[in-house]
Amino acid sequence: MELWQVPLLFSRLPMFPFFDLAHYVASVMTLKEQRGAVEVSVRSPVACWFSAMLYCFGGSVLSSLMLAEPPVAFLAKGTNVLLASSVWYLVFYCPQDIFYRCFAFLPLRLLVAGMKEVTRTWKITAGIAHADSHFKNAWLVMVAVGWARGAGGGLISNFEQLVRGVWKPETNELLKMSYPVKVTLIGAVLFTLQHSQYLPIARHNLMFLYTIFLVVTKVTMMLTRSAASPFAPLEASLGHMFFGMQQTPSKLKAEGAVSSNGSSVCDRSSSGQHRDGVKKRQAKRTE
């Protein structure tokens, strides 16, 4: 096998069962780490299971809704649903929490997270191809559906929280996008441009390069325990260029504190000068 054939063979990798299994494990473990999720699993296993299915198949649900298709179509894949349900049961109800503790071991957690990022690429490309079959050469639709298919679990997080009895509108991904949602949007744009032949690169090469970037970035962020987006400097410069630099509330509070301190200092100095003037006038009168 020659080196140039590696991206082509990589693009032909089947996602089922190993990569899909890793995606389900990573998704359900993320759900268990949410505040109150364990209590919900004890109080209402049905609600917990439904939340887990939204974590695992949220992309399919959202992209189906966008294309006016049944959102329950993912249930037709009985093998995948059974596999995801088995993972859900083992993560939440395994005796002594052995299953969760095993995959929480850092090397296994890194492996599962990396394999999950591989499935992200496949979901984006599948969403773009599916959208193109409905709306030929409608690149905005392809970007939207590819984005939804690849990051649906994050985009419908508010609905998933409602299933668990939590309402946090401030966590809307459109208000403050997380890194996975941002990088999925970038991937959807890139693969749409490639699909429309505006990007001069072979599909399998783009899949290989994009997936390598996803895996390396994800593993690095987990090892360094950094939640900061690698795109933060670029976002700041573009935001300043096109939308103007807007100060955060913390900066405004800091400036307010500085201005109040400055005004208090000025008040003290003016009051001190007033006292000195009064003393001088009294001294002149006594003379």
Short mmCIF file of C-alpha atoms in Angstrom, two decimals:
data_model
loop_
_atom_site.label_atom_id
_atom_site.label_comp_id
_atom_site.label_asym_id
_atom_site.label_seq_id
_atom_site.Cartn_x
_atom_site.Cartn_y
_atom_site.Cartn_z
CA MET A 1 0.00 0.00 0.00
CA GLU A 2 1.36 3.40 -1.00
CA LEU A 3 1.14 6.50 1.14
CA TRP A 4 -1.23 8.35 -1.18
CA GLN A 5 -3.77 5.56 -0.77
CA VAL A 6 -4.12 6.09 3.00
CA PRO A 7 -6.73 8.90 2.75
CA LEU A 8 -8.74 6.89 0.23
CA LEU A 9 -8.80 3.79 2.43
CA PHE A 10 -9.56 5.94 5.45
CA SER A 11 -12.61 7.45 3.73
CA ARG A 12 -13.97 3.93 3.21
CA LEU A 13 -13.85 2.94 6.89
CA PRO A 14 -17.18 1.55 8.16
CA MET A 15 -18.51 3.35 11.21
CA PHE A 16 -20.50 0.40 12.55
CA PRO A 17 -19.93 -1.09 15.00
CA PHE A 18 -16.72 0.19 16.60
CA PHE A 19 -16.83 3.91 15.81
CA ASP A 20 -20.57 4.10 16.47
CA LEU A 21 -20.01 2.31 19.76
CA ALA A 22 -17.35 4.85 20.74
CA HIS A 23 -19.74 7.67 19.84
CA TYR A 24 -22.46 6.19 22.05
CA VAL A 25 -20.07 5.66 24.96
CA ALA A 26 -18.69 9.21 24.79
CA SER A 27 -22.17 10.73 24.42
CA VAL A 28 -23.80 8.83 27.30
CA MET A 29 -20.82 9.47 29.58
CA THR A 30 -21.16 13.18 28.83
CA LEU A 31 -24.85 12.94 29.75
CA LYS A 32 -24.06 11.24 33.06
CA GLU A 33 -21.65 14.04 33.94
CA GLN A 34 -24.40 16.64 33.60
CA ARG A 35 -25.74 18.01 36.87
CA GLY A 36 -28.80 16.10 38.04
CA ALA A 37 -28.59 13.38 35.37
CA VAL A 38 -27.93 10.59 37.89
CA GLU A 39 -30.93 11.67 39.97
CA VAL A 40 -33.12 11.60 36.85
CA SER A 41 -31.90 8.07 36.04
CA VAL A 42 -33.16 6.93 39.44
CA ARG A 43 -36.39 8.90 39.40
CA SER A 44 -37.36 8.34 35.76
CA PRO A 45 -35.37 5.81 33.69
CA VAL A 46 -37.57 6.54 30.65
CA ALA A 47 -36.66 10.24 30.66
CA CYS A 48 -33.01 9.34 31.15
CA TRP A 49 -33.12 6.89 28.22
CA PHE A 50 -34.78 9.47 25.98
CA SER A 51 -32.11 12.03 26.88
CA ALA A 52 -29.41 9.48 26.06
CA MET A 53 -31.00 8.80 22.65
CA LEU A 54 -31.04 12.54 21.95
CA TYR A 55 -27.34 12.69 22.80
CA CYS A 56 -26.62 9.75 20.50
CA PHE A 57 -28.99 10.51 17.61
CA GLY A 58 -29.61 14.23 17.98
CA GLY A 59 -28.05 14.96 14.60
CA SER A 60 -30.41 12.59 12.81
CA VAL A 61 -33.43 14.03 14.63
CA LEU A 62 -32.58 17.65 13.86
CA SER A 63 -31.60 17.08 10.22
CA SER A 64 -34.81 15.09 9.64
CA LEU A 65 -36.89 17.94 11.03
CA MET A 66 -35.10 20.42 8.78
CA LEU A 67 -35.90 18.30 5.69
CA ALA A 68 -39.53 17.66 6.73
CA GLU A 69 -38.84 13.99 7.38
CA PRO A 70 -40.01 11.90 10.38
CA PRO A 71 -37.76 12.71 13.33
CA VAL A 72 -38.22 9.16 14.62
CA ALA A 73 -36.57 7.68 11.52
CA PHE A 74 -33.48 6.79 13.55
CA LEU A 75 -35.59 4.24 15.46
CA ALA A 76 -35.77 2.20 12.26
CA LYS A 77 -32.10 1.35 12.80
CA GLY A 78 -32.89 -1.20 15.46
CA THR A 79 -29.33 -2.47 15.82
CA ASN A 80 -27.94 1.00 16.47
CA VAL A 81 -30.70 1.85 18.93
CA LEU A 82 -30.17 -1.45 20.76
CA LEU A 83 -26.43 -0.81 20.94
CA ALA A 84 -26.92 2.74 22.22
CA SER A 85 -29.49 1.54 24.76
CA SER A 86 -27.09 -1.12 26.01
CA VAL A 87 -24.41 1.51 26.49
CA TRP A 88 -26.91 3.73 28.32
CA TYR A 89 -27.85 0.91 30.71
CA LEU A 90 -24.22 0.00 31.44
CA VAL A 91 -23.16 3.60 32.02
CA PHE A 92 -25.99 4.40 34.44
CA TYR A 93 -26.88 1.06 36.05
CA CYS A 94 -23.78 -1.15 35.95
CA PRO A 95 -23.02 -2.52 39.47
CA GLN A 96 -20.35 -0.52 41.31
CA ASP A 97 -20.28 1.84 38.32
CA ILE A 98 -17.62 -0.41 36.77
CA PHE A 99 -18.41 0.41 33.13
CA TYR A 100 -18.21 4.18 33.63
CA ARG A 101 -15.05 3.95 35.73
CA CYS A 102 -13.38 1.76 33.12
CA PHE A 103 -13.96 4.22 30.28
CA ALA A 104 -13.20 7.18 32.52
CA PHE A 105 -9.60 5.91 32.59
CA LEU A 106 -7.72 8.59 30.64
CA PRO A 107 -6.19 6.45 27.84
CA LEU A 108 -9.55 4.83 27.10
CA ARG A 109 -11.32 8.20 27.37
CA LEU A 110 -8.91 9.68 24.82
CA LEU A 111 -9.42 6.73 22.48
CA VAL A 112 -13.20 6.98 22.68
CA ALA A 113 -13.14 10.75 22.19
CA GLY A 114 -10.89 10.46 19.15
CA MET A 115 -13.13 7.80 17.57
CA LYS A 116 -16.17 9.98 18.23
CA GLU A 117 -14.55 12.83 16.25
CA VAL A 118 -14.10 10.44 13.32
CA THR A 119 -17.86 9.86 13.26
CA ARG A 120 -18.39 13.63 13.17
CA THR A 121 -16.76 13.82 9.74
CA TRP A 122 -18.89 10.99 8.39
CA LYS A 123 -22.06 12.60 9.72
CA ILE A 124 -21.25 15.95 8.11
CA THR A 125 -20.63 14.40 4.71
CA ALA A 126 -23.74 12.21 5.00
CA GLY A 127 -25.88 15.23 5.91
CA ILE A 128 -24.57 17.24 2.95
CA ALA A 129 -25.20 14.40 0.52
CA HIS A 130 -28.70 13.88 1.95
CA ALA A 131 -29.53 17.58 1.62
CA ASP A 132 -28.22 17.65 -1.94
CA SER A 133 -30.57 14.80 -2.87
CA HIS A 134 -33.52 16.97 -1.76
CA PHE A 135 -32.30 20.40 -2.87
CA LYS A 136 -29.88 20.16 -5.77
CA ASN A 137 -26.92 22.57 -5.47
CA ALA A 138 -28.61 24.51 -2.64
CA TRP A 139 -25.39 25.13 -0.74
CA LEU A 140 -27.00 26.96 2.18
CA VAL A 141 -29.28 23.98 2.79
CA MET A 142 -26.32 21.62 2.53
CA VAL A 143 -24.35 23.64 5.09
CA ALA A 144 -27.31 23.78 7.49
CA VAL A 145 -28.13 20.08 7.27
CA GLY A 146 -24.49 19.01 7.44
CA TRP A 147 -24.06 21.20 10.51
CA ALA A 148 -27.20 19.78 12.10
CA ARG A 149 -26.20 16.19 11.37
CA GLY A 150 -22.71 16.64 12.81
CA ALA A 151 -23.56 18.74 15.88
CA GLY A 152 -27.23 18.01 16.46
CA GLY A 153 -26.70 16.86 20.03
CA GLY A 154 -25.36 20.28 20.97
CA LEU A 155 -27.83 22.29 18.92
CA ILE A 156 -30.85 20.63 20.57
CA SER A 157 -29.33 20.67 24.06
CA ASN A 158 -32.11 22.93 25.38
CA PHE A 159 -34.76 20.41 24.35
CA GLU A 160 -32.73 17.59 25.88
CA GLN A 161 -32.50 19.55 29.13
CA LEU A 162 -36.28 19.97 29.15
CA VAL A 163 -36.64 16.19 29.05
CA ARG A 164 -34.67 16.07 32.30
CA GLY A 165 -36.74 18.91 33.80
CA VAL A 166 -34.06 21.58 33.36
CA TRP A 167 -34.64 24.94 31.67
CA LYS A 168 -31.50 26.94 30.92
CA PRO A 169 -32.11 29.23 27.91
CA GLU A 170 -28.78 30.94 28.50
CA THR A 171 -27.01 27.74 27.42
CA ASN A 172 -28.41 28.00 23.88
CA GLU A 173 -25.62 27.08 21.46
CA LEU A 174 -26.58 29.91 19.12
CA LEU A 175 -25.93 32.42 21.92
CA LYS A 176 -22.60 30.94 22.94
CA MET A 177 -21.30 28.23 20.65
CA SER A 178 -19.12 25.49 22.05
CA TYR A 179 -16.03 24.34 20.20
CA PRO A 180 -17.62 21.16 18.73
CA VAL A 181 -20.49 23.19 17.26
CA LYS A 182 -18.09 25.75 15.77
CA VAL A 183 -15.73 23.22 14.24
CA THR A 184 -18.70 21.28 12.82
CA LEU A 185 -19.99 24.44 11.15
CA ILE A 186 -16.57 25.04 9.61
CA GLY A 187 -16.49 21.44 8.41
CA ALA A 188 -19.96 21.76 6.89
CA VAL A 189 -18.86 24.82 4.94
CA LEU A 190 -15.67 23.14 3.73
CA PHE A 191 -17.37 19.92 2.61
CA THR A 192 -20.16 21.89 0.93
CA LEU A 193 -17.60 23.87 -1.05
CA GLN A 194 -15.86 20.64 -2.00
CA HIS A 195 -19.16 18.99 -2.94
CA SER A 196 -20.03 21.98 -5.12
CA GLN A 197 -16.55 21.81 -6.71
CA TYR A 198 -15.56 25.25 -5.42
CA LEU A 199 -12.76 23.74 -3.31
CA PRO A 200 -10.07 22.08 -5.45
CA ILE A 201 -9.39 19.04 -3.28
CA ALA A 202 -10.48 15.42 -3.44
CA ARG A 203 -13.21 14.42 -1.00
CA HIS A 204 -11.20 11.65 0.64
CA ASN A 205 -8.22 13.98 1.16
CA LEU A 206 -10.41 16.61 2.79
CA MET A 207 -12.01 13.97 5.02
CA PHE A 208 -8.60 12.72 6.09
CA LEU A 209 -7.15 16.18 6.84
CA TYR A 210 -10.27 17.43 8.62
CA THR A 211 -10.52 14.31 10.77
CA ILE A 212 -6.85 14.51 11.74
CA PHE A 213 -7.40 18.11 12.82
CA LEU A 214 -10.46 17.12 14.87
CA VAL A 215 -8.75 14.24 16.64
CA VAL A 216 -5.51 16.11 17.40
CA THR A 217 -7.35 19.17 18.68
CA LYS A 218 -9.73 17.14 20.83
CA VAL A 219 -7.00 15.03 22.39
CA THR A 220 -4.87 18.12 23.05
CA MET A 221 -7.76 19.93 24.74
CA MET A 222 -8.47 16.90 26.94
CA LEU A 223 -4.83 16.46 27.94
CA THR A 224 -4.39 20.15 28.77
CA ARG A 225 -7.89 20.35 30.27
CA SER A 226 -8.49 23.49 28.26
CA ALA A 227 -12.01 24.60 27.35
CA ALA A 228 -10.82 27.56 25.27
CA SER A 229 -11.54 27.35 21.56
CA PRO A 230 -8.48 27.27 19.26
CA PHE A 231 -10.37 29.73 17.07
CA ALA A 232 -10.63 32.36 19.83
CA PRO A 233 -7.87 34.70 18.47
CA LEU A 234 -9.33 34.53 14.96
CA GLU A 235 -12.84 35.11 16.28
CA ALA A 236 -11.67 38.14 18.26
CA SER A 237 -9.93 39.73 15.26
CA LEU A 238 -12.84 39.05 12.89
CA GLY A 239 -15.34 40.30 15.45
CA HIS A 240 -13.38 43.52 15.87
CA MET A 241 -13.04 43.93 12.11
CA PHE A 242 -16.65 43.32 11.05
CA PHE A 243 -18.81 43.90 14.14
CA GLY A 244 -16.76 46.22 16.35
CA MET A 245 -15.05 45.38 19.60
CA GLN A 246 -17.66 45.05 22.32
CA GLN A 247 -16.61 44.98 25.94
CA THR A 248 -17.64 42.17 28.20
CA PRO A 249 -19.62 42.89 31.40
CA SER A 250 -16.54 42.10 33.51
CA LYS A 251 -14.54 44.79 31.71
CA LEU A 252 -17.35 47.27 32.11
CA LYS A 253 -17.52 46.53 35.86
CA ALA A 254 -13.78 46.96 36.17
CA GLU A 255 -13.90 50.29 34.37
CA GLY A 256 -16.81 51.34 36.54
CA ALA A 257 -14.83 50.50 39.67
CA VAL A 258 -11.83 52.45 38.38
CA SER A 259 -13.96 55.47 37.52
CA SER A 260 -15.65 55.38 40.92
CA ASN A 261 -12.25 55.18 42.63
CA GLY A 262 -11.01 58.06 40.53
CA SER A 263 -14.02 60.19 41.36
CA SER A 264 -13.63 59.42 45.05
CA VAL A 265 -10.00 60.49 44.91
CA CYS A 266 -10.98 63.72 43.18
CA ASP A 267 -13.65 64.32 45.83
CA ARG A 268 -11.10 63.81 48.59
CA SER A 269 -8.60 66.18 46.98
CA SER A 270 -11.24 68.88 46.38
CA SER A 271 -12.50 68.59 49.97
CA GLY A 272 -8.92 68.85 51.24
CA GLN A 273 -8.32 71.99 49.14
CA HIS A 274 -11.53 73.49 50.52
CA ARG A 275 -10.39 72.92 54.11
CA ASP A 276 -7.00 74.53 53.37
CA GLY A 277 -8.74 77.58 51.89
CA VAL A 278 -10.97 77.95 54.96
CA LYS A 279 -7.95 77.75 57.27
CA LYS A 280 -6.08 80.40 55.29
CA ARG A 281 -9.06 82.80 55.40
CA GLN A 282 -9.41 82.31 59.15
CA ALA A 283 -5.68 82.99 59.60
CA LYS A 284 -5.95 86.24 57.61
CA ARG A 285 -8.89 87.38 59.74
CA THR A 286 -7.00 86.74 62.95
CA GLU A 287 -4.05 88.75 61.61
#
